[in-house]
GROMACS .gro file of C-alpha atoms in nm:
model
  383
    1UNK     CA    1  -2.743  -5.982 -15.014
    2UNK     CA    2  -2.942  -5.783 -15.252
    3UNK     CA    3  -2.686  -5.583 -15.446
    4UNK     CA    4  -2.919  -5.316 -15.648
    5UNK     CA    5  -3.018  -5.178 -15.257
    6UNK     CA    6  -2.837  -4.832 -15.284
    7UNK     CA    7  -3.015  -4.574 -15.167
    8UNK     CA    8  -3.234  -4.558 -14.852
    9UNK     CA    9  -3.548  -4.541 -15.046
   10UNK     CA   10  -3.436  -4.898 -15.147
   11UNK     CA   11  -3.498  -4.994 -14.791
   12UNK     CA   12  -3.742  -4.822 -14.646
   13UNK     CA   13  -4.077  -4.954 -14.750
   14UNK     CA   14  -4.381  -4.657 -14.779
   15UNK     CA   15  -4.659  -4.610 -14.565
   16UNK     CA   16  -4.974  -4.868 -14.669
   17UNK     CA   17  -5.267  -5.016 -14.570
   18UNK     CA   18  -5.279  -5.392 -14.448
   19UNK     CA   19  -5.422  -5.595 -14.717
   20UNK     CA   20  -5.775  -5.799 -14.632
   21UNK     CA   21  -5.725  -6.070 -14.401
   22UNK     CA   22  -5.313  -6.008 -14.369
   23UNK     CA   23  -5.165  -6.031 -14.006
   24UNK     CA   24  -4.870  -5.881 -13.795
   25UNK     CA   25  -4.570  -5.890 -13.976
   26UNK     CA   26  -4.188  -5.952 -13.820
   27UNK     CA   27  -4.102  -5.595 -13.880
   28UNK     CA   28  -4.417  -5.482 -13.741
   29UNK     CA   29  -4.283  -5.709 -13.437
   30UNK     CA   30  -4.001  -5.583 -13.410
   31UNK     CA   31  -4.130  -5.263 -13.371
   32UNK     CA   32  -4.368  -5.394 -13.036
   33UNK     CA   33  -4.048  -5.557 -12.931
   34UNK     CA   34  -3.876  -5.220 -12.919
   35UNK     CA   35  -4.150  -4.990 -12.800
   36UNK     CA   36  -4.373  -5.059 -12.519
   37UNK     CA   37  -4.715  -4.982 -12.381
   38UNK     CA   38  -4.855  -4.955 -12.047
   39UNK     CA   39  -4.952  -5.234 -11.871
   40UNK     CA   40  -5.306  -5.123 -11.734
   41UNK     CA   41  -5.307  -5.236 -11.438
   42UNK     CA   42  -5.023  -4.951 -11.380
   43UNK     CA   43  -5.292  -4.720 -11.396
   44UNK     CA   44  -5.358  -4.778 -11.012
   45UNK     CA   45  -5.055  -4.476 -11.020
   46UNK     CA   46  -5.145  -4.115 -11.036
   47UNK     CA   47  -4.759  -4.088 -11.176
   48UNK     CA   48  -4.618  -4.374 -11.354
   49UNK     CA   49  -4.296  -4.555 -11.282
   50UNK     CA   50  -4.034  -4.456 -11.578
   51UNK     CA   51  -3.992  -4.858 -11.650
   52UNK     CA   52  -4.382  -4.822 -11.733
   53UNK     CA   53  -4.471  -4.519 -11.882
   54UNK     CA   54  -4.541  -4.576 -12.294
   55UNK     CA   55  -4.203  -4.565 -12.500
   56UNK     CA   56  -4.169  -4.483 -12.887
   57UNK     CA   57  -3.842  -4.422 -13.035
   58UNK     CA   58  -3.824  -4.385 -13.388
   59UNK     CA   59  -3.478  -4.436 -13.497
   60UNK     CA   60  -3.235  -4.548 -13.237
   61UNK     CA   61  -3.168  -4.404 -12.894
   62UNK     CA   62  -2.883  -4.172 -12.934
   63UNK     CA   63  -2.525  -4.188 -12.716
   64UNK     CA   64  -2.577  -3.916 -12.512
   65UNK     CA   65  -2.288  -3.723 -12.264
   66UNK     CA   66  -2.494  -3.508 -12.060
   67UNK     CA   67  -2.183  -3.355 -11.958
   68UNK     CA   68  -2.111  -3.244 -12.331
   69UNK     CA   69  -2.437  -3.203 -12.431
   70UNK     CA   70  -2.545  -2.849 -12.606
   71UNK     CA   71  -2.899  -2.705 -12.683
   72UNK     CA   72  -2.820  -2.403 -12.955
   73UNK     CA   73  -3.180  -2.180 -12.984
   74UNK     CA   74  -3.169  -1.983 -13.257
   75UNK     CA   75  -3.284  -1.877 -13.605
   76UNK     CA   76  -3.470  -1.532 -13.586
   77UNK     CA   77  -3.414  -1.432 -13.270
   78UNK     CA   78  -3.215  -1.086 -13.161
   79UNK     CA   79  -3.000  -1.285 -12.873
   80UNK     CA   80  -2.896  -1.671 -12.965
   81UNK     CA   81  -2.835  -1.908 -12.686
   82UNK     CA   82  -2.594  -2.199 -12.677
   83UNK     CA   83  -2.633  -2.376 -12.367
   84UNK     CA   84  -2.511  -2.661 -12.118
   85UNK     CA   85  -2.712  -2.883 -11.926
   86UNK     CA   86  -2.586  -2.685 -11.613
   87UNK     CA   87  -2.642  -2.334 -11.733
   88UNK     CA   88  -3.035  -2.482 -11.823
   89UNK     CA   89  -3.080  -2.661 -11.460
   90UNK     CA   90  -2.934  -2.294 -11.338
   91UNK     CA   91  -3.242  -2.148 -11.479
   92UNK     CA   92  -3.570  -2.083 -11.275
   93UNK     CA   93  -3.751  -2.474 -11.314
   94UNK     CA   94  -4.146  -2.575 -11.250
   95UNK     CA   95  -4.269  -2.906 -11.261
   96UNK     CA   96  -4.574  -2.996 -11.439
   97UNK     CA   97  -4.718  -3.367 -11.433
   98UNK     CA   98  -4.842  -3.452 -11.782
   99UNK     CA   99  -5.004  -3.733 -11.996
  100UNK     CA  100  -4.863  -3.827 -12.304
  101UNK     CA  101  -5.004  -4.061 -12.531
  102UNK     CA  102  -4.898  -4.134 -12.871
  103UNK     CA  103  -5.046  -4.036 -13.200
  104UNK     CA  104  -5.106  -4.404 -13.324
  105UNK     CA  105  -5.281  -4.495 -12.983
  106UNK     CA  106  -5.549  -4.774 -13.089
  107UNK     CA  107  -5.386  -4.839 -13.482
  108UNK     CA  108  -5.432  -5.238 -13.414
  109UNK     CA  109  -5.769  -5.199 -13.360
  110UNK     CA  110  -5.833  -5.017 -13.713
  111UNK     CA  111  -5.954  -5.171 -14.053
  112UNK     CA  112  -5.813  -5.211 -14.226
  113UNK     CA  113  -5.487  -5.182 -14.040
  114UNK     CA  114  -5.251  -4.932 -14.138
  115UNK     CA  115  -4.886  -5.093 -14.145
  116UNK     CA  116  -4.691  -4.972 -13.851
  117UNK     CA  117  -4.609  -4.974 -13.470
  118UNK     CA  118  -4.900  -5.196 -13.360
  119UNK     CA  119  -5.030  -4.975 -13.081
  120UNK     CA  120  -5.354  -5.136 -12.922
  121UNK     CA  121  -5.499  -4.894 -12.607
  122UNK     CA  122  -5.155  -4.875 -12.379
  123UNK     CA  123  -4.953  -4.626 -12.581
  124UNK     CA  124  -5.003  -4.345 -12.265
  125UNK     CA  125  -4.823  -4.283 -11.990
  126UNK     CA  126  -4.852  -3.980 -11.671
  127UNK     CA  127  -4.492  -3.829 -11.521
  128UNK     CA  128  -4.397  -3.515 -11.360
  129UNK     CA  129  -4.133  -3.341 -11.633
  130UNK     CA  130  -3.919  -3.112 -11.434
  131UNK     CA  131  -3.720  -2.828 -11.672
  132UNK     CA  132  -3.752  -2.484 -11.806
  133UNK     CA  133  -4.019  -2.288 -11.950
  134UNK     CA  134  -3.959  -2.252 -12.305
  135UNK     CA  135  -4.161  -1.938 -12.302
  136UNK     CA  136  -3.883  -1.837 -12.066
  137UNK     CA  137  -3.620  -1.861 -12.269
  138UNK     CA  138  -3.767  -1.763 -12.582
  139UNK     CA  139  -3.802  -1.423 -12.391
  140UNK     CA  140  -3.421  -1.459 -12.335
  141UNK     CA  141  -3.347  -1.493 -12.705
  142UNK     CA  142  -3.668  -1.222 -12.864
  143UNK     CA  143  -3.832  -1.287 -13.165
  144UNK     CA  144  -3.784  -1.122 -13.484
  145UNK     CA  145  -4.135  -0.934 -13.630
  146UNK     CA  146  -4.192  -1.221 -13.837
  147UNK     CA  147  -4.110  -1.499 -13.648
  148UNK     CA  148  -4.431  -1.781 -13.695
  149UNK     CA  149  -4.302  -2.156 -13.604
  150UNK     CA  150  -4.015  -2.321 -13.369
  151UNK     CA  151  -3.848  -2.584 -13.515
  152UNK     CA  152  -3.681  -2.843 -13.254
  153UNK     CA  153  -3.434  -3.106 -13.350
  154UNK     CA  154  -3.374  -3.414 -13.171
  155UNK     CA  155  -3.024  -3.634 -13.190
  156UNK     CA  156  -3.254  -3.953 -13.339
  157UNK     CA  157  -3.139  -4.008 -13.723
  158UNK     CA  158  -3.266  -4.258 -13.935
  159UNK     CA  159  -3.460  -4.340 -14.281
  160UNK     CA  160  -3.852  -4.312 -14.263
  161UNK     CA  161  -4.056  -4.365 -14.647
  162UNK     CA  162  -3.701  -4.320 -14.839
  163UNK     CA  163  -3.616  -3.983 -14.636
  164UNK     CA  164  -3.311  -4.016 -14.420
  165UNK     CA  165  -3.334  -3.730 -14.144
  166UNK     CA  166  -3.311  -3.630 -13.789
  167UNK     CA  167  -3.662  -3.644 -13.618
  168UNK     CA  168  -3.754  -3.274 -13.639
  169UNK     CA  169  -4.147  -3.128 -13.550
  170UNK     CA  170  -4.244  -2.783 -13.513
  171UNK     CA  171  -4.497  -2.586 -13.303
  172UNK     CA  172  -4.668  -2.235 -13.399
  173UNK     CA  173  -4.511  -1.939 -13.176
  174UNK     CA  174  -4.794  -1.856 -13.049
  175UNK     CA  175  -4.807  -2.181 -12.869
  176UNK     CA  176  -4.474  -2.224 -12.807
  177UNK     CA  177  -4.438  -1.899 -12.617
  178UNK     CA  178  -4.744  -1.850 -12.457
  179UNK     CA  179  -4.673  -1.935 -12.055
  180UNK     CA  180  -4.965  -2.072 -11.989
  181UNK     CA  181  -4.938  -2.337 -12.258
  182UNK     CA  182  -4.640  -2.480 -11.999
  183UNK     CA  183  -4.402  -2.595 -12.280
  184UNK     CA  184  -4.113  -2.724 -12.139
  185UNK     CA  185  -3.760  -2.822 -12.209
  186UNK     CA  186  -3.732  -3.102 -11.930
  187UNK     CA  187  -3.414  -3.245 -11.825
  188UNK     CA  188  -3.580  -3.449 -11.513
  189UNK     CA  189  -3.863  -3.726 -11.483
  190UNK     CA  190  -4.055  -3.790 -11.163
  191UNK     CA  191  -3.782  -3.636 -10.989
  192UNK     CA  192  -3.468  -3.806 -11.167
  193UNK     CA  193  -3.284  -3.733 -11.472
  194UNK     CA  194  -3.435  -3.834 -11.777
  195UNK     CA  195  -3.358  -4.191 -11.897
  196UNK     CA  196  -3.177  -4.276 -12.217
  197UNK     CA  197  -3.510  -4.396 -12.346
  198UNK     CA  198  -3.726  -4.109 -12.217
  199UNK     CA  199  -3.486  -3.787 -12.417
  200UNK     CA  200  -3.150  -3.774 -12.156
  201UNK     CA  201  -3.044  -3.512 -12.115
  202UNK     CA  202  -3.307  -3.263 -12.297
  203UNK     CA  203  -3.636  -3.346 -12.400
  204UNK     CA  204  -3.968  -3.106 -12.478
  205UNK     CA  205  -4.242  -3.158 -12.355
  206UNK     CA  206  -4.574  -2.999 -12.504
  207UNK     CA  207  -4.891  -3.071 -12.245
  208UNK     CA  208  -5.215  -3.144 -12.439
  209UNK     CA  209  -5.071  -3.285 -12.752
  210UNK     CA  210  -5.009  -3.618 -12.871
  211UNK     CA  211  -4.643  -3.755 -12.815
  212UNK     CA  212  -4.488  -3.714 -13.181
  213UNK     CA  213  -4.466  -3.297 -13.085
  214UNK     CA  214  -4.273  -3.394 -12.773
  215UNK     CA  215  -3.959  -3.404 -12.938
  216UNK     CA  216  -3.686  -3.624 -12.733
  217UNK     CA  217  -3.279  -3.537 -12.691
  218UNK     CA  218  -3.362  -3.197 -12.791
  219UNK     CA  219  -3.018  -3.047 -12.951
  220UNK     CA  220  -3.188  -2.753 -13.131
  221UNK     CA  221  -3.430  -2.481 -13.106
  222UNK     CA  222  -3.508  -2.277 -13.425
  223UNK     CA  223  -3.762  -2.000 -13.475
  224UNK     CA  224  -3.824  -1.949 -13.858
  225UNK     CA  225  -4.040  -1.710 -14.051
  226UNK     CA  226  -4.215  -1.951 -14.237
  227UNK     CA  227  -4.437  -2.304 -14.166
  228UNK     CA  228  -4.210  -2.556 -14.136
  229UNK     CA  229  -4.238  -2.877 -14.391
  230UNK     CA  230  -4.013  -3.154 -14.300
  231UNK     CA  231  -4.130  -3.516 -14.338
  232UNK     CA  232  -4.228  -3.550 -13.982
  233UNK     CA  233  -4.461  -3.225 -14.017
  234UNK     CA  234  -4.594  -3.234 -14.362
  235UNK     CA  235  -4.581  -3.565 -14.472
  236UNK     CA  236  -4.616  -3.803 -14.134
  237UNK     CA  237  -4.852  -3.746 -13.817
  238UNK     CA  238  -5.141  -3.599 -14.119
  239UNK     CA  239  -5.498  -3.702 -14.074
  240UNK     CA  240  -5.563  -3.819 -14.420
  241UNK     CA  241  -5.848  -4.102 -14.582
  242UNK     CA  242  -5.634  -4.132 -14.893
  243UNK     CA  243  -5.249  -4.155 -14.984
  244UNK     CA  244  -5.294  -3.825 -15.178
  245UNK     CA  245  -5.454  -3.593 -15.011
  246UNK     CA  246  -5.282  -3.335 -14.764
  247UNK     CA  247  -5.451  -3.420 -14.476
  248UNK     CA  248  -5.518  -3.232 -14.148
  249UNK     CA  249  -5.220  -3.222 -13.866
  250UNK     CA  250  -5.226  -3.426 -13.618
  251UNK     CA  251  -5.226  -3.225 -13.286
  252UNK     CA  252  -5.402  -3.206 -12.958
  253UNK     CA  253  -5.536  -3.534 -12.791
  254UNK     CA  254  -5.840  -3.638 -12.871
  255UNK     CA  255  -6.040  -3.731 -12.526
  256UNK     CA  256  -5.981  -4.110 -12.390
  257UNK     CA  257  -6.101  -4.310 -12.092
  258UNK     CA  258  -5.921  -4.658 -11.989
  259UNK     CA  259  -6.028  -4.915 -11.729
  260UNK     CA  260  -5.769  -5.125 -11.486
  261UNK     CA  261  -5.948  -5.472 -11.643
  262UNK     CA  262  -6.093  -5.613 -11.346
  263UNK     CA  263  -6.048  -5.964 -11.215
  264UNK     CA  264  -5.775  -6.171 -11.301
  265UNK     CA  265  -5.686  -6.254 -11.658
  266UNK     CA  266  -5.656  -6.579 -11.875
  267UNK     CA  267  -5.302  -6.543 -11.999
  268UNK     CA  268  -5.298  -6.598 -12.367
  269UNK     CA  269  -5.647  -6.411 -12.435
  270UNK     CA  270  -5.642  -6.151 -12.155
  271UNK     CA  271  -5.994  -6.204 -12.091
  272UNK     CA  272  -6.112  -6.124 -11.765
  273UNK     CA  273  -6.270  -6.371 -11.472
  274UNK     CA  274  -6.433  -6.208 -11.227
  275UNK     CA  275  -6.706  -6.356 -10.944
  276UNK     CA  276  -7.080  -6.258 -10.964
  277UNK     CA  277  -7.116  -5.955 -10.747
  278UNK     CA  278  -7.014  -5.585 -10.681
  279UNK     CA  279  -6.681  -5.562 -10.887
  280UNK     CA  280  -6.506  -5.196 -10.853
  281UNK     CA  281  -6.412  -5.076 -11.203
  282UNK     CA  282  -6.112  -4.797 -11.216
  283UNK     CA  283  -5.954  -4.603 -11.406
  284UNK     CA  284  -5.818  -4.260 -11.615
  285UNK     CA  285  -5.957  -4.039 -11.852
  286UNK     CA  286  -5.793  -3.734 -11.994
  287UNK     CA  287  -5.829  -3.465 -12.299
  288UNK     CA  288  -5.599  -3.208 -12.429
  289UNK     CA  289  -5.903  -3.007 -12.520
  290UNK     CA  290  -6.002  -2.979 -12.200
  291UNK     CA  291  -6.030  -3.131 -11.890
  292UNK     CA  292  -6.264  -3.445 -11.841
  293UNK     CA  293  -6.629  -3.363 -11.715
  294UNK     CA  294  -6.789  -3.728 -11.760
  295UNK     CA  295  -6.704  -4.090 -11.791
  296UNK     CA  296  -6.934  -4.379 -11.834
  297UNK     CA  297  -6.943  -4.730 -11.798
  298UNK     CA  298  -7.137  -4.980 -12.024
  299UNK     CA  299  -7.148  -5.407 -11.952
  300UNK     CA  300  -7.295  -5.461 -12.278
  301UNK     CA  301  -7.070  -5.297 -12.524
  302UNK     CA  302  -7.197  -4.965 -12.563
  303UNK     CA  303  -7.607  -4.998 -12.567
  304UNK     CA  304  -7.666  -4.809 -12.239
  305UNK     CA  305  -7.460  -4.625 -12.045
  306UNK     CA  306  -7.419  -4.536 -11.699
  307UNK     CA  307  -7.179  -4.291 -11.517
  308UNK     CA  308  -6.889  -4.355 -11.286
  309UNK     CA  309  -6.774  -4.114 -11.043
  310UNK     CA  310  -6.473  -3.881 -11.143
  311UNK     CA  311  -6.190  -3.741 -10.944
  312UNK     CA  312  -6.056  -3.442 -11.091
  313UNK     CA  313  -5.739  -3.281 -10.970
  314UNK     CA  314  -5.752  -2.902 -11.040
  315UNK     CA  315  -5.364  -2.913 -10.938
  316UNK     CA  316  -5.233  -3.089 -11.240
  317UNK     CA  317  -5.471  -2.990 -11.548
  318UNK     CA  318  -5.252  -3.132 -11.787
  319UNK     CA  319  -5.277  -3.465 -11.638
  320UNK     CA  320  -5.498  -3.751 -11.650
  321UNK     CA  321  -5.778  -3.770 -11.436
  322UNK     CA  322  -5.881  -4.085 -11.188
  323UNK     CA  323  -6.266  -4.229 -11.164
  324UNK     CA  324  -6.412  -4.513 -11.064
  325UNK     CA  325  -6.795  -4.711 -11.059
  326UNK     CA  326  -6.894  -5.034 -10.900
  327UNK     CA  327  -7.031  -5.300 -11.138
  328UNK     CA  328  -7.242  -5.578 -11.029
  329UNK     CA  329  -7.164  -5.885 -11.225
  330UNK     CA  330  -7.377  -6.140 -11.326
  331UNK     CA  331  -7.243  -6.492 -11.451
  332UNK     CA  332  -7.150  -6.500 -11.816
  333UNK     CA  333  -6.961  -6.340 -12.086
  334UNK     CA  334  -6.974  -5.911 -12.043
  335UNK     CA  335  -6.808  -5.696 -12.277
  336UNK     CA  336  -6.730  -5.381 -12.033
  337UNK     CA  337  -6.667  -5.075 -12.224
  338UNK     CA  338  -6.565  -4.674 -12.111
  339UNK     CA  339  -6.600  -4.353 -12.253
  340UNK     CA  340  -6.484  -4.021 -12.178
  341UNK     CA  341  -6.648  -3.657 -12.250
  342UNK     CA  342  -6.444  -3.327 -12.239
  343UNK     CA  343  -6.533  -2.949 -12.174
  344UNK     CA  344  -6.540  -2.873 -12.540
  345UNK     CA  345  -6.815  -3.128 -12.594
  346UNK     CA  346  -6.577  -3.432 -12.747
  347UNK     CA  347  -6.709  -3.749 -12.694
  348UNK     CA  348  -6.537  -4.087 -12.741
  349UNK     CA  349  -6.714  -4.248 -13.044
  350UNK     CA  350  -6.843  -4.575 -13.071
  351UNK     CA  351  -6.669  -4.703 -13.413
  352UNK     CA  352  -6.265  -4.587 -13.417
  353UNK     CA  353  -6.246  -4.301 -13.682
  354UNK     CA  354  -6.018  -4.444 -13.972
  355UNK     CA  355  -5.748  -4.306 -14.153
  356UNK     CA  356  -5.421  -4.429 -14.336
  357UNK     CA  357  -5.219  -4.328 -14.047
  358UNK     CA  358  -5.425  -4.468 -13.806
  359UNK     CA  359  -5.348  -4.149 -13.608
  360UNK     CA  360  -5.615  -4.018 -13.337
  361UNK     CA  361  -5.791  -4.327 -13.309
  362UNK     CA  362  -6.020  -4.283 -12.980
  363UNK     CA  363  -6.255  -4.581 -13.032
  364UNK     CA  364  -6.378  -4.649 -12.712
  365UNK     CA  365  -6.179  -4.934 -12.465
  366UNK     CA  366  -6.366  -5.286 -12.472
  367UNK     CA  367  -6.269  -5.514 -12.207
  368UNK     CA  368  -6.403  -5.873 -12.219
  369UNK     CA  369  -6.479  -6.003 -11.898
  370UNK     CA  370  -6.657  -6.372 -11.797
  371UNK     CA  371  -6.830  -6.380 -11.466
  372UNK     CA  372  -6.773  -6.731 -11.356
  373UNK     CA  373  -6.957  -6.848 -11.035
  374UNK     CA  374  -6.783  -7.113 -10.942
  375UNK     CA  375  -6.417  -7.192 -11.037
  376UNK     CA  376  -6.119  -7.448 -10.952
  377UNK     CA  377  -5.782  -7.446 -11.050
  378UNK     CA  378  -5.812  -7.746 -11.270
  379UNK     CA  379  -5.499  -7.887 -11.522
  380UNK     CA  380  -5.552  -7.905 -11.874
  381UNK     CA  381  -5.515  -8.285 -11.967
  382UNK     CA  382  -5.201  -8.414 -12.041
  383UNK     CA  383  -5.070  -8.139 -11.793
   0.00000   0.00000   0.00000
């Protein structure tokens, strides 16, 4: 035991940049171990299974009585709430279906690597969140004159960089009570209450942004006069090439297509084996800019480019979007790529833009994939 550990910035290492050539470490394990991805071929669902959807928790999953639970909203506001879960699910509901995807979607894939989850494409996930408008209830409450942000606090605590807090993130009133922005504070998932994992019993959930502003077991709403600057607003979740800069916030989701890999895979690798032929390619693409208006399909790692057919769902415009292309494979080793444009003209690029966080990342998806055509189910020697 190291006895001159007495603080929490004695234990809590700050945020760097793998060095040249330096792999995976345990506690970067033990992060994957905790918080999952989605397997792709789970994007066959328009909504996805609970057990499946992406999960990042930050601190530890709280012990959570829905029964005694209490959401306070407050700050400056003429008429305070302090709330049950019952006198919420009283409360006029809608149900909005919504893709989340977290921040650090693709950090693995960066270099150099910035130290931290070790996200590779799957951090994403589509549910239907069932709950209350929070421009509803900020209407309940008023604002004063000089209201600007809403602060929401969630029941996680922990240390993160030598801060010990409660995970806390803010959104600009003007988003946060708009209607049409559909902010909600959900208490149900595909029809169910909320898992543990997933926020039980209050979560919020912000459509179009990445997954750090959907704050889980949601305990608090504040409006305050002033930006907001705790650690998980100004000094996490910034866009920043170097450790001293201030960096840009991290915000809406930058647009991203996946494919279902097709064929069957080679277990340790993942590569792909498919037989020469038609082969029908899948998938999603989505955008919190906007929706989706192309996707394209390359088999030889981005030179040329073809488009597959999309299947947008006017219904659900925070949600991902389905498409889909038939390849014709020829034997040998293809490297299968997809990218996704939006309305506002965002492309996916090429090269995965770097930064320390490794925040944003929306490098295109490269699947490789060996045409083989003829194969036997042989055992290795010695088998």
């Amino acid at each position: 035991m190291d006895a001159s550990r007495r603080g929490p910035g004695d234990i809590s290492a700050p945020g760097r940049v793998a060095e040249e050539g330096e792999g995976i470490s345990a506690h970067e394990l033990a992060l994957a171990a905790r918080n999952h991805g989605l397997p792709l071929e789970a994007l066959r669902y328009d909504v996805t299974p609970p057990g499946l959807h992406y999960l990042l928790v930050h601190y530890d999953i709280p012990a959570a009585d829905p029964d005694r639970w209490r959401l306070t909203v407050g700050g400056r506001v003429p008429h305070p709430l302090d709330l049950d879960v019952a006198a919420l699910r009283a409360r006029p509901s809608v149900t909005r279906r919504v893709t989340l995807e977290c921040a650090g979607n693709g950090r693995a894939l960066l270099t150099p690597r910035p130290v931290s989850q070790p996200w590779l494409v799957e951090a994403v996930g589509t549910a239907e969140w069932t709950g209350v408008p929070l421009a509803a209830l900020l209407a309940e409450t008023g604002t004063a004159e000089e209201a600007a942000e809403v602060v929401f606090t969630g029941a996680d605590h922990g240390v993160e960089r030598g801060v010990e807090q409660d995970y806390r993130r803010s959104l600009p009133l003007t988003t946060a009570a708009d209607p049409a922005r559909d902010v909600l504070v959900a208490y149900a998932m595909n029809g169910a209450p909320l898992p543990p994992q997933h926020g039980s019993p209050l979560r919020l959930v912000v459509p179009g942004w990445y997954g750090m502003a959907h704050v889980k077991w949601l305990r608090d709403i504040t409006v305050t006069g002033s930006p907001f600057t705790g650690f998980q607003q100004s000094v996490a979740y910034r866009l920043r090439r170097t450790a001293d800069e201030p960096g840009e916030p991290v915000t809406l989701i930058a647009p991203r297509a996946l494919m279902v890999p097709p064929g069957f895979p080679d277990f340790m690798s993942r590569t792909r084996v498919v037989r020469p032929g038609p082969v029908p390619l899948t998938g999603r693409a989505w955008s919190g800019h906007g929706p989706v208006t192309r996707v394209e399909i390359s088999e030889d790692g981005g030179a040329a480019w073809t488009d597959a057919v999309l299947d947008r769902d006017p219904a659900h415009p925070w949600a991902w979007s389905a498409w889909h292309a038939t390849w014709t494979a020829t034997p040998g080793l293809r490297h299968l790529a997809v990218r996704a444009t939006d309305a506002a003209g965002n492309v996916q690029p090429l090269t995965e833009p770097w930064n320390r966080g490794g925040f944003a990342n929306n490098g295109v998806q490269r699947v490789e994939v060996l045409c083989a055509p003829d194969a036997s189910d042989r055992r290795p020697d010695g088998a």
